JSON list of C-alpha atoms in Angstrom, two decimals:
[
{"chain": "A", "resi": 17, "resn": "ASP", "atom": "CA", "xyz": [0.00, 0.00, 0.00]},
{"chain": "A", "resi": 18, "resn": "GLY", "atom": "CA", "xyz": [1.18, 3.53, -0.72]},
{"chain": "A", "resi": 19, "resn": "GLY", "atom": "CA", "xyz": [1.81, 5.77, 2.20]},
{"chain": "A", "resi": 20, "resn": "ILE", "atom": "CA", "xyz": [4.16, 7.67, 4.44]},
{"chain": "A", "resi": 21, "resn": "THR", "atom": "CA", "xyz": [5.88, 5.85, 7.31]},
{"chain": "A", "resi": 22, "resn": "GLN", "atom": "CA", "xyz": [7.55, 7.33, 10.35]},
{"chain": "A", "resi": 23, "resn": "SER", "atom": "CA", "xyz": [9.68, 5.35, 12.75]},
{"chain": "A", "resi": 24, "resn": "PRO", "atom": "CA", "xyz": [10.01, 4.75, 15.55]},
{"chain": "A", "resi": 25, "resn": "LYS", "atom": "CA", "xyz": [6.63, 5.58, 17.06]},
{"chain": "A", "resi": 26, "resn": "TYR", "atom": "CA", "xyz": [8.17, 6.32, 20.48]},
{"chain": "A", "resi": 27, "resn": "LEU", "atom": "CA", "xyz": [11.74, 7.37, 21.13]},
{"chain": "A", "resi": 28, "resn": "PHE", "atom": "CA", "xyz": [13.60, 8.10, 24.34]},
{"chain": "A", "resi": 29, "resn": "ARG", "atom": "CA", "xyz": [16.85, 10.02, 24.38]},
{"chain": "A", "resi": 30, "resn": "LYS", "atom": "CA", "xyz": [19.31, 11.03, 27.03]},
{"chain": "A", "resi": 31, "resn": "GLU", "atom": "CA", "xyz": [20.21, 14.68, 27.27]},
{"chain": "A", "resi": 32, "resn": "GLY", "atom": "CA", "xyz": [23.19, 15.56, 25.09]},
{"chain": "A", "resi": 33, "resn": "GLN", "atom": "CA", "xyz": [22.62, 12.82, 22.54]},
{"chain": "A", "resi": 34, "resn": "ASN", "atom": "CA", "xyz": [21.70, 13.25, 18.90]},
{"chain": "A", "resi": 35, "resn": "VAL", "atom": "CA", "xyz": [18.82, 11.17, 17.57]},
{"chain": "A", "resi": 36, "resn": "THR", "atom": "CA", "xyz": [17.49, 10.59, 14.05]},
{"chain": "A", "resi": 37, "resn": "LEU", "atom": "CA", "xyz": [13.82, 10.21, 13.16]},
{"chain": "A", "resi": 38, "resn": "SER", "atom": "CA", "xyz": [12.94, 8.33, 10.00]},
{"chain": "A", "resi": 39, "resn": "CYS", "atom": "CA", "xyz": [10.39, 9.36, 7.37]},
{"chain": "A", "resi": 40, "resn": "GLU", "atom": "CA", "xyz": [9.86, 7.26, 4.24]},
{"chain": "A", "resi": 41, "resn": "GLN", "atom": "CA", "xyz": [7.21, 7.61, 1.51]},
{"chain": "A", "resi": 42, "resn": "ASN", "atom": "CA", "xyz": [6.33, 5.46, -1.49]},
{"chain": "A", "resi": 43, "resn": "LEU", "atom": "CA", "xyz": [3.84, 7.90, -2.99]},
{"chain": "A", "resi": 44, "resn": "ASN", "atom": "CA", "xyz": [6.36, 9.26, -5.50]},
{"chain": "A", "resi": 45, "resn": "HIS", "atom": "CA", "xyz": [5.88, 12.68, -3.92]},
{"chain": "A", "resi": 46, "resn": "ASP", "atom": "CA", "xyz": [8.45, 15.38, -4.61]},
{"chain": "A", "resi": 47, "resn": "ALA", "atom": "CA", "xyz": [8.13, 17.50, -1.48]},
{"chain": "A", "resi": 48, "resn": "MET", "atom": "CA", "xyz": [8.53, 16.45, 2.15]},
{"chain": "A", "resi": 49, "resn": "TYR", "atom": "CA", "xyz": [8.09, 18.35, 5.41]},
{"chain": "A", "resi": 50, "resn": "TRP", "atom": "CA", "xyz": [8.89, 18.02, 9.11]},
{"chain": "A", "resi": 51, "resn": "TYR", "atom": "CA", "xyz": [6.70, 19.57, 11.80]},
{"chain": "A", "resi": 52, "resn": "ARG", "atom": "CA", "xyz": [6.92, 19.76, 15.56]},
{"chain": "A", "resi": 53, "resn": "GLN", "atom": "CA", "xyz": [3.87, 19.72, 17.83]},
{"chain": "A", "resi": 54, "resn": "ASP", "atom": "CA", "xyz": [3.96, 20.53, 21.53]},
{"chain": "A", "resi": 55, "resn": "PRO", "atom": "CA", "xyz": [1.11, 19.51, 23.88]},
{"chain": "A", "resi": 56, "resn": "GLY", "atom": "CA", "xyz": [-2.04, 21.48, 23.18]},
{"chain": "A", "resi": 57, "resn": "GLN", "atom": "CA", "xyz": [-0.37, 23.42, 20.38]},
{"chain": "A", "resi": 58, "resn": "GLY", "atom": "CA", "xyz": [-0.47, 23.59, 16.60]},
{"chain": "A", "resi": 59, "resn": "LEU", "atom": "CA", "xyz": [2.14, 22.35, 14.14]},
{"chain": "A", "resi": 60, "resn": "ARG", "atom": "CA", "xyz": [5.31, 24.35, 13.52]},
{"chain": "A", "resi": 61, "resn": "LEU", "atom": "CA", "xyz": [7.47, 23.84, 10.44]},
{"chain": "A", "resi": 62, "resn": "ILE", "atom": "CA", "xyz": [11.05, 22.67, 11.05]},
{"chain": "A", "resi": 63, "resn": "TYR", "atom": "CA", "xyz": [12.44, 21.90, 7.57]},
{"chain": "A", "resi": 64, "resn": "TYR", "atom": "CA", "xyz": [11.07, 21.14, 4.13]},
{"chain": "A", "resi": 65, "resn": "SER", "atom": "CA", "xyz": [12.44, 19.82, 0.86]},
{"chain": "A", "resi": 66, "resn": "GLN", "atom": "CA", "xyz": [11.03, 20.27, -2.64]},
{"chain": "A", "resi": 67, "resn": "ILE", "atom": "CA", "xyz": [13.54, 18.10, -4.51]},
{"chain": "A", "resi": 68, "resn": "VAL", "atom": "CA", "xyz": [16.36, 15.66, -3.84]},
{"chain": "A", "resi": 69, "resn": "ASN", "atom": "CA", "xyz": [19.55, 17.20, -2.45]},
{"chain": "A", "resi": 70, "resn": "ASP", "atom": "CA", "xyz": [17.80, 20.46, -1.58]},
{"chain": "A", "resi": 71, "resn": "PHE", "atom": "CA", "xyz": [16.01, 21.62, 1.56]},
{"chain": "A", "resi": 72, "resn": "GLN", "atom": "CA", "xyz": [14.99, 24.84, 3.30]},
{"chain": "A", "resi": 73, "resn": "LYS", "atom": "CA", "xyz": [14.67, 25.94, 6.90]},
{"chain": "A", "resi": 74, "resn": "GLY", "atom": "CA", "xyz": [11.23, 26.38, 8.32]},
{"chain": "A", "resi": 75, "resn": "ASP", "atom": "CA", "xyz": [10.26, 28.55, 11.26]},
{"chain": "A", "resi": 76, "resn": "ILE", "atom": "CA", "xyz": [12.03, 26.59, 14.02]},
{"chain": "A", "resi": 77, "resn": "ALA", "atom": "CA", "xyz": [15.07, 24.95, 12.37]},
{"chain": "A", "resi": 78, "resn": "GLU", "atom": "CA", "xyz": [17.60, 25.67, 15.13]},
{"chain": "A", "resi": 79, "resn": "GLY", "atom": "CA", "xyz": [18.91, 22.49, 16.74]},
{"chain": "A", "resi": 80, "resn": "TYR", "atom": "CA", "xyz": [17.71, 20.26, 13.89]},
{"chain": "A", "resi": 81, "resn": "SER", "atom": "CA", "xyz": [19.28, 18.95, 10.70]},
{"chain": "A", "resi": 82, "resn": "VAL", "atom": "CA", "xyz": [17.95, 17.06, 7.68]},
{"chain": "A", "resi": 83, "resn": "SER", "atom": "CA", "xyz": [19.12, 15.36, 4.50]},
{"chain": "A", "resi": 84, "resn": "ARG", "atom": "CA", "xyz": [17.37, 14.47, 1.25]},
{"chain": "A", "resi": 85, "resn": "GLU", "atom": "CA", "xyz": [19.61, 12.00, -0.55]},
{"chain": "A", "resi": 86, "resn": "LYS", "atom": "CA", "xyz": [16.70, 9.99, -1.94]},
{"chain": "A", "resi": 87, "resn": "LYS", "atom": "CA", "xyz": [13.27, 11.07, -3.09]},
{"chain": "A", "resi": 88, "resn": "GLU", "atom": "CA", "xyz": [11.63, 8.57, -0.76]},
{"chain": "A", "resi": 89, "resn": "SER", "atom": "CA", "xyz": [13.44, 9.53, 2.43]},
{"chain": "A", "resi": 90, "resn": "PHE", "atom": "CA", "xyz": [13.72, 12.67, 4.56]},
{"chain": "A", "resi": 91, "resn": "PRO", "atom": "CA", "xyz": [15.32, 11.87, 7.95]},
{"chain": "A", "resi": 92, "resn": "LEU", "atom": "CA", "xyz": [15.36, 14.45, 10.74]},
{"chain": "A", "resi": 93, "resn": "THR", "atom": "CA", "xyz": [18.20, 14.62, 13.26]},
{"chain": "A", "resi": 94, "resn": "VAL", "atom": "CA", "xyz": [17.47, 16.25, 16.60]},
{"chain": "A", "resi": 95, "resn": "THR", "atom": "CA", "xyz": [20.84, 17.46, 17.83]},
{"chain": "A", "resi": 96, "resn": "SER", "atom": "CA", "xyz": [22.08, 18.18, 21.33]},
{"chain": "A", "resi": 97, "resn": "ALA", "atom": "CA", "xyz": [21.80, 21.88, 20.44]},
{"chain": "A", "resi": 98, "resn": "GLN", "atom": "CA", "xyz": [18.00, 21.64, 20.54]},
{"chain": "A", "resi": 99, "resn": "LYS", "atom": "CA", "xyz": [17.16, 23.01, 23.99]},
{"chain": "A", "resi": 100, "resn": "ASN", "atom": "CA", "xyz": [13.76, 21.44, 24.43]},
{"chain": "A", "resi": 101, "resn": "PRO", "atom": "CA", "xyz": [13.44, 18.44, 22.11]},
{"chain": "A", "resi": 102, "resn": "THR", "atom": "CA", "xyz": [10.61, 16.61, 23.87]},
{"chain": "A", "resi": 103, "resn": "ALA", "atom": "CA", "xyz": [7.69, 16.84, 21.43]},
{"chain": "A", "resi": 104, "resn": "PHE", "atom": "CA", "xyz": [5.60, 15.03, 18.84]},
{"chain": "A", "resi": 105, "resn": "TYR", "atom": "CA", "xyz": [7.16, 15.09, 15.36]},
{"chain": "A", "resi": 106, "resn": "LEU", "atom": "CA", "xyz": [5.15, 14.73, 12.17]},
{"chain": "A", "resi": 107, "resn": "CYS", "atom": "CA", "xyz": [6.37, 14.18, 8.63]},
{"chain": "A", "resi": 108, "resn": "ALA", "atom": "CA", "xyz": [4.33, 15.04, 5.53]},
{"chain": "A", "resi": 109, "resn": "SER", "atom": "CA", "xyz": [4.68, 14.65, 1.79]},
{"chain": "A", "resi": 110, "resn": "ILE", "atom": "CA", "xyz": [3.04, 16.33, -1.17]},
{"chain": "A", "resi": 111, "resn": "LYS", "atom": "CA", "xyz": [3.22, 15.73, -4.91]},
{"chain": "A", "resi": 112, "resn": "GLY", "atom": "CA", "xyz": [5.02, 19.04, -5.40]},
{"chain": "A", "resi": 113, "resn": "ASN", "atom": "CA", "xyz": [2.94, 20.64, -8.08]},
{"chain": "A", "resi": 114, "resn": "MET", "atom": "CA", "xyz": [0.39, 23.31, -7.33]},
{"chain": "A", "resi": 115, "resn": "ASN", "atom": "CA", "xyz": [-3.01, 22.22, -6.11]},
{"chain": "A", "resi": 116, "resn": "THR", "atom": "CA", "xyz": [-2.12, 18.94, -4.53]},
{"chain": "A", "resi": 117, "resn": "GLU", "atom": "CA", "xyz": [-2.95, 17.40, -1.19]},
{"chain": "A", "resi": 118, "resn": "ALA", "atom": "CA", "xyz": [-0.50, 16.77, 1.67]},
{"chain": "A", "resi": 119, "resn": "PHE", "atom": "CA", "xyz": [-0.44, 13.47, 3.57]},
{"chain": "A", "resi": 120, "resn": "PHE", "atom": "CA", "xyz": [1.03, 12.80, 7.01]},
{"chain": "A", "resi": 121, "resn": "GLY", "atom": "CA", "xyz": [2.75, 9.95, 8.74]},
{"chain": "A", "resi": 122, "resn": "GLN", "atom": "CA", "xyz": [1.63, 8.69, 12.14]},
{"chain": "A", "resi": 123, "resn": "GLY", "atom": "CA", "xyz": [4.23, 10.68, 14.04]},
{"chain": "A", "resi": 124, "resn": "THR", "atom": "CA", "xyz": [7.14, 10.03, 16.40]},
{"chain": "A", "resi": 125, "resn": "ARG", "atom": "CA", "xyz": [6.85, 10.95, 20.07]},
{"chain": "A", "resi": 126, "resn": "LEU", "atom": "CA", "xyz": [10.31, 11.93, 21.35]},
{"chain": "A", "resi": 127, "resn": "THR", "atom": "CA", "xyz": [11.01, 12.15, 25.07]},
{"chain": "A", "resi": 128, "resn": "VAL", "atom": "CA", "xyz": [14.28, 13.34, 26.58]},
{"chain": "A", "resi": 129, "resn": "VAL", "atom": "CA", "xyz": [15.07, 11.56, 29.83]},
{"chain": "B", "resi": 12, "resn": "GLY", "atom": "CA", "xyz": [4.59, 35.24, 6.49]},
{"chain": "B", "resi": 13, "resn": "ILE", "atom": "CA", "xyz": [1.00, 34.24, 6.07]},
{"chain": "B", "resi": 14, "resn": "GLN", "atom": "CA", "xyz": [-1.16, 34.17, 9.20]},
{"chain": "B", "resi": 15, "resn": "VAL", "atom": "CA", "xyz": [-3.73, 31.43, 9.74]},
{"chain": "B", "resi": 16, "resn": "GLU", "atom": "CA", "xyz": [-6.29, 31.99, 12.47]},
{"chain": "B", "resi": 17, "resn": "GLN", "atom": "CA", "xyz": [-8.80, 29.40, 13.59]},
{"chain": "B", "resi": 18, "resn": "SER", "atom": "CA", "xyz": [-11.86, 29.97, 15.71]},
{"chain": "B", "resi": 19, "resn": "PRO", "atom": "CA", "xyz": [-13.13, 29.13, 18.17]},
{"chain": "B", "resi": 20, "resn": "PRO", "atom": "CA", "xyz": [-10.08, 27.69, 19.96]},
{"chain": "B", "resi": 21, "resn": "ASP", "atom": "CA", "xyz": [-12.30, 25.36, 22.01]},
{"chain": "B", "resi": 22, "resn": "LEU", "atom": "CA", "xyz": [-15.83, 24.11, 21.50]},
{"chain": "B", "resi": 23, "resn": "ILE", "atom": "CA", "xyz": [-17.92, 21.87, 23.75]},
{"chain": "B", "resi": 24, "resn": "LEU", "atom": "CA", "xyz": [-21.14, 20.45, 22.36]},
{"chain": "B", "resi": 25, "resn": "GLN", "atom": "CA", "xyz": [-23.70, 17.83, 23.16]},
{"chain": "B", "resi": 26, "resn": "GLU", "atom": "CA", "xyz": [-23.92, 14.79, 20.91]},
{"chain": "B", "resi": 27, "resn": "GLY", "atom": "CA", "xyz": [-26.26, 15.50, 18.01]},
{"chain": "B", "resi": 28, "resn": "ALA", "atom": "CA", "xyz": [-25.47, 19.21, 17.80]},
{"chain": "B", "resi": 29, "resn": "ASN", "atom": "CA", "xyz": [-24.14, 20.98, 14.73]},
{"chain": "B", "resi": 30, "resn": "SER", "atom": "CA", "xyz": [-20.96, 23.08, 14.65]},
{"chain": "B", "resi": 31, "resn": "THR", "atom": "CA", "xyz": [-19.10, 25.50, 12.43]},
{"chain": "B", "resi": 32, "resn": "LEU", "atom": "CA", "xyz": [-15.35, 25.94, 12.57]},
{"chain": "B", "resi": 33, "resn": "ARG", "atom": "CA", "xyz": [-13.68, 28.88, 10.89]},
{"chain": "B", "resi": 34, "resn": "CYS", "atom": "CA", "xyz": [-10.26, 29.43, 9.31]},
{"chain": "B", "resi": 35, "resn": "ASN", "atom": "CA", "xyz": [-9.13, 32.93, 8.29]},
{"chain": "B", "resi": 36, "resn": "PHE", "atom": "CA", "xyz": [-5.92, 33.48, 6.32]},
{"chain": "B", "resi": 37, "resn": "SER", "atom": "CA", "xyz": [-4.06, 36.70, 5.60]},
{"chain": "B", "resi": 38, "resn": "ASP", "atom": "CA", "xyz": [-2.90, 36.12, 2.01]},
{"chain": "B", "resi": 39, "resn": "SER", "atom": "CA", "xyz": [-4.02, 34.44, -1.20]},
{"chain": "B", "resi": 40, "resn": "VAL", "atom": "CA", "xyz": [-3.55, 30.68, -1.12]},
{"chain": "B", "resi": 41, "resn": "ASN", "atom": "CA", "xyz": [-3.09, 27.85, -3.62]},
{"chain": "B", "resi": 42, "resn": "ASN", "atom": "CA", "xyz": [-3.96, 25.05, -1.28]},
{"chain": "B", "resi": 43, "resn": "LEU", "atom": "CA", "xyz": [-6.15, 24.72, 1.77]},
{"chain": "B", "resi": 44, "resn": "GLN", "atom": "CA", "xyz": [-6.77, 21.56, 3.71]},
{"chain": "B", "resi": 45, "resn": "TRP", "atom": "CA", "xyz": [-8.76, 20.58, 6.79]},
{"chain": "B", "resi": 46, "resn": "PHE", "atom": "CA", "xyz": [-7.42, 17.84, 9.07]},
{"chain": "B", "resi": 47, "resn": "HIS", "atom": "CA", "xyz": [-8.74, 16.02, 12.12]},
{"chain": "B", "resi": 48, "resn": "GLN", "atom": "CA", "xyz": [-6.12, 14.95, 14.66]},
{"chain": "B", "resi": 49, "resn": "ASN", "atom": "CA", "xyz": [-7.20, 11.78, 16.40]},
{"chain": "B", "resi": 50, "resn": "PRO", "atom": "CA", "xyz": [-6.38, 10.88, 20.04]},
{"chain": "B", "resi": 51, "resn": "TRP", "atom": "CA", "xyz": [-3.24, 9.05, 18.88]},
{"chain": "B", "resi": 52, "resn": "GLY", "atom": "CA", "xyz": [-1.94, 12.14, 17.16]},
{"chain": "B", "resi": 53, "resn": "GLN", "atom": "CA", "xyz": [-2.44, 11.11, 13.57]},
{"chain": "B", "resi": 54, "resn": "LEU", "atom": "CA", "xyz": [-3.66, 13.76, 11.14]},
{"chain": "B", "resi": 55, "resn": "ILE", "atom": "CA", "xyz": [-6.59, 12.54, 9.07]},
{"chain": "B", "resi": 56, "resn": "ASN", "atom": "CA", "xyz": [-7.28, 14.35, 5.79]},
{"chain": "B", "resi": 57, "resn": "LEU", "atom": "CA", "xyz": [-10.83, 15.70, 5.75]},
{"chain": "B", "resi": 58, "resn": "PHE", "atom": "CA", "xyz": [-10.94, 18.06, 2.80]},
{"chain": "B", "resi": 59, "resn": "TYR", "atom": "CA", "xyz": [-8.65, 19.50, 0.18]},
{"chain": "B", "resi": 60, "resn": "ILE", "atom": "CA", "xyz": [-10.55, 22.69, -0.64]},
{"chain": "B", "resi": 61, "resn": "PRO", "atom": "CA", "xyz": [-8.70, 25.74, -2.02]},
{"chain": "B", "resi": 62, "resn": "SER", "atom": "CA", "xyz": [-12.07, 27.07, -3.21]},
{"chain": "B", "resi": 63, "resn": "GLY", "atom": "CA", "xyz": [-15.70, 26.07, -3.44]},
{"chain": "B", "resi": 64, "resn": "THR", "atom": "CA", "xyz": [-17.75, 23.62, -1.40]},
{"chain": "B", "resi": 65, "resn": "LYS", "atom": "CA", "xyz": [-17.37, 19.91, -0.72]},
{"chain": "B", "resi": 66, "resn": "GLN", "atom": "CA", "xyz": [-19.35, 17.42, 1.32]},
{"chain": "B", "resi": 67, "resn": "ASN", "atom": "CA", "xyz": [-18.46, 14.06, 2.80]},
{"chain": "B", "resi": 68, "resn": "GLY", "atom": "CA", "xyz": [-21.20, 12.50, 4.90]},
{"chain": "B", "resi": 69, "resn": "ARG", "atom": "CA", "xyz": [-21.90, 14.65, 7.96]},
{"chain": "B", "resi": 70, "resn": "LEU", "atom": "CA", "xyz": [-18.99, 16.94, 7.17]},
{"chain": "B", "resi": 71, "resn": "SER", "atom": "CA", "xyz": [-18.85, 19.71, 4.62]},
{"chain": "B", "resi": 72, "resn": "ALA", "atom": "CA", "xyz": [-16.48, 22.58, 3.92]},
{"chain": "B", "resi": 73, "resn": "THR", "atom": "CA", "xyz": [-16.61, 25.87, 2.07]},
{"chain": "B", "resi": 74, "resn": "THR", "atom": "CA", "xyz": [-13.71, 28.11, 1.08]},
{"chain": "B", "resi": 75, "resn": "VAL", "atom": "CA", "xyz": [-14.27, 31.67, -0.14]},
{"chain": "B", "resi": 76, "resn": "ALA", "atom": "CA", "xyz": [-10.82, 32.41, -1.50]},
{"chain": "B", "resi": 77, "resn": "THR", "atom": "CA", "xyz": [-11.56, 36.02, -2.43]},
{"chain": "B", "resi": 78, "resn": "GLU", "atom": "CA", "xyz": [-12.54, 36.77, 1.18]},
{"chain": "B", "resi": 79, "resn": "ARG", "atom": "CA", "xyz": [-9.77, 34.61, 2.65]},
{"chain": "B", "resi": 80, "resn": "TYR", "atom": "CA", "xyz": [-11.69, 32.25, 4.85]},
{"chain": "B", "resi": 81, "resn": "SER", "atom": "CA", "xyz": [-12.86, 28.66, 5.03]},
{"chain": "B", "resi": 82, "resn": "LEU", "atom": "CA", "xyz": [-15.57, 27.00, 7.10]},
{"chain": "B", "resi": 83, "resn": "LEU", "atom": "CA", "xyz": [-15.88, 23.40, 8.25]},
{"chain": "B", "resi": 84, "resn": "TYR", "atom": "CA", "xyz": [-19.38, 22.21, 9.15]},
{"chain": "B", "resi": 85, "resn": "ILE", "atom": "CA", "xyz": [-20.05, 19.17, 11.29]},
{"chain": "B", "resi": 86, "resn": "SER", "atom": "CA", "xyz": [-23.66, 18.07, 11.53]},
{"chain": "B", "resi": 87, "resn": "SER", "atom": "CA", "xyz": [-25.24, 15.66, 14.03]},
{"chain": "B", "resi": 88, "resn": "SER", "atom": "CA", "xyz": [-22.01, 15.46, 16.05]},
{"chain": "B", "resi": 89, "resn": "GLN", "atom": "CA", "xyz": [-20.86, 12.13, 17.47]},
{"chain": "B", "resi": 90, "resn": "THR", "atom": "CA", "xyz": [-18.41, 11.51, 20.30]},
{"chain": "B", "resi": 91, "resn": "THR", "atom": "CA", "xyz": [-15.94, 10.17, 17.75]},
{"chain": "B", "resi": 92, "resn": "ASP", "atom": "CA", "xyz": [-15.81, 13.66, 16.22]},
{"chain": "B", "resi": 93, "resn": "SER", "atom": "CA", "xyz": [-13.93, 14.87, 19.28]},
{"chain": "B", "resi": 94, "resn": "GLY", "atom": "CA", "xyz": [-10.36, 15.97, 18.75]},
{"chain": "B", "resi": 95, "resn": "VAL", "atom": "CA", "xyz": [-8.50, 18.85, 17.20]},
{"chain": "B", "resi": 96, "resn": "TYR", "atom": "CA", "xyz": [-9.34, 20.25, 13.78]},
{"chain": "B", "resi": 97, "resn": "PHE", "atom": "CA", "xyz": [-6.60, 22.01, 11.85]},
{"chain": "B", "resi": 98, "resn": "CYS", "atom": "CA", "xyz": [-6.65, 24.22, 8.81]},
{"chain": "B", "resi": 99, "resn": "ALA", "atom": "CA", "xyz": [-3.45, 24.36, 6.68]},
{"chain": "B", "resi": 100, "resn": "VAL", "atom": "CA", "xyz": [-2.63, 26.60, 3.74]},
{"chain": "B", "resi": 101, "resn": "GLU", "atom": "CA", "xyz": [0.03, 27.13, 1.10]},
{"chain": "B", "resi": 102, "resn": "ARG", "atom": "CA", "xyz": [0.54, 30.65, -0.23]},
{"chain": "B", "resi": 103, "resn": "VAL", "atom": "CA", "xyz": [0.03, 31.68, -3.87]},
{"chain": "B", "resi": 104, "resn": "ASN", "atom": "CA", "xyz": [3.57, 33.02, -4.29]},
{"chain": "B", "resi": 105, "resn": "ARG", "atom": "CA", "xyz": [4.85, 29.51, -3.84]},
{"chain": "B", "resi": 106, "resn": "ASP", "atom": "CA", "xyz": [7.27, 29.83, -0.97]},
{"chain": "B", "resi": 107, "resn": "ASP", "atom": "CA", "xyz": [6.25, 26.18, -0.67]},
{"chain": "B", "resi": 108, "resn": "LYS", "atom": "CA", "xyz": [5.54, 26.31, 3.02]},
{"chain": "B", "resi": 109, "resn": "ILE", "atom": "CA", "xyz": [2.43, 24.62, 4.35]},
{"chain": "B", "resi": 110, "resn": "ILE", "atom": "CA", "xyz": [1.37, 26.66, 7.36]},
{"chain": "B", "resi": 111, "resn": "PHE", "atom": "CA", "xyz": [-1.05, 25.47, 10.04]},
{"chain": "B", "resi": 112, "resn": "GLY", "atom": "CA", "xyz": [-3.47, 27.31, 12.23]},
{"chain": "B", "resi": 113, "resn": "LYS", "atom": "CA", "xyz": [-3.45, 26.54, 15.96]},
{"chain": "B", "resi": 114, "resn": "GLY", "atom": "CA", "xyz": [-6.53, 24.38, 15.68]},
{"chain": "B", "resi": 115, "resn": "THR", "atom": "CA", "xyz": [-9.99, 24.10, 17.21]},
{"chain": "B", "resi": 116, "resn": "ARG", "atom": "CA", "xyz": [-10.34, 21.57, 20.03]},
{"chain": "B", "resi": 117, "resn": "LEU", "atom": "CA", "xyz": [-13.80, 19.98, 19.82]},
{"chain": "B", "resi": 118, "resn": "HIS", "atom": "CA", "xyz": [-15.34, 18.05, 22.71]},
{"chain": "B", "resi": 119, "resn": "ILE", "atom": "CA", "xyz": [-18.54, 16.15, 22.01]},
{"chain": "B", "resi": 120, "resn": "LEU", "atom": "CA", "xyz": [-20.31, 15.09, 25.19]},
{"chain": "B", "resi": 121, "resn": "PRO", "atom": "CA", "xyz": [-22.47, 11.92, 25.23]}
]
């Protein structure tokens, strides 16, 4: 089945460690996005990528890094520079042309212990 | 950047009631979507509606692009409709960002 898959579903990290969240899609979508959601809040854009080997910072990119080596994959690394990394992270993909619909993965809940 | 405002922020209704959720945006948009976030956090696509009106069962949506707002209607509410409803837009000038409103939290009481 076509879709967008995030893994793991739950992730625990010690303070000071980097951690990478996976996002894979088999929808042949060009654009991919990472969002952060804090409890009771909306979604804030971290990074997005329109094509392979290119990506742009969103509104809250500090302390995060991404790569887009393959069309299907857009991993997000939460670095030790991110002061408050505990949050729910959502990945989305969209065909990339105008007037197309975005689809989301099921999310990764990251907790710093 | 574009501003997306949703109202009301919270809504508590009795089962069977109807509701209207509103999304205002500050600039012309190419894309507009409504999502329902379930208790497990997953975003469920409700409508892709940059303009016009669509209906799907008890839910319908209308976007008036020239006046920069969209409405989501829920009729005969059920407890399973509870959750957070988000509006998301992409601007006409194609900065390619999909920007979300802060959502409306809907509680349907049995």
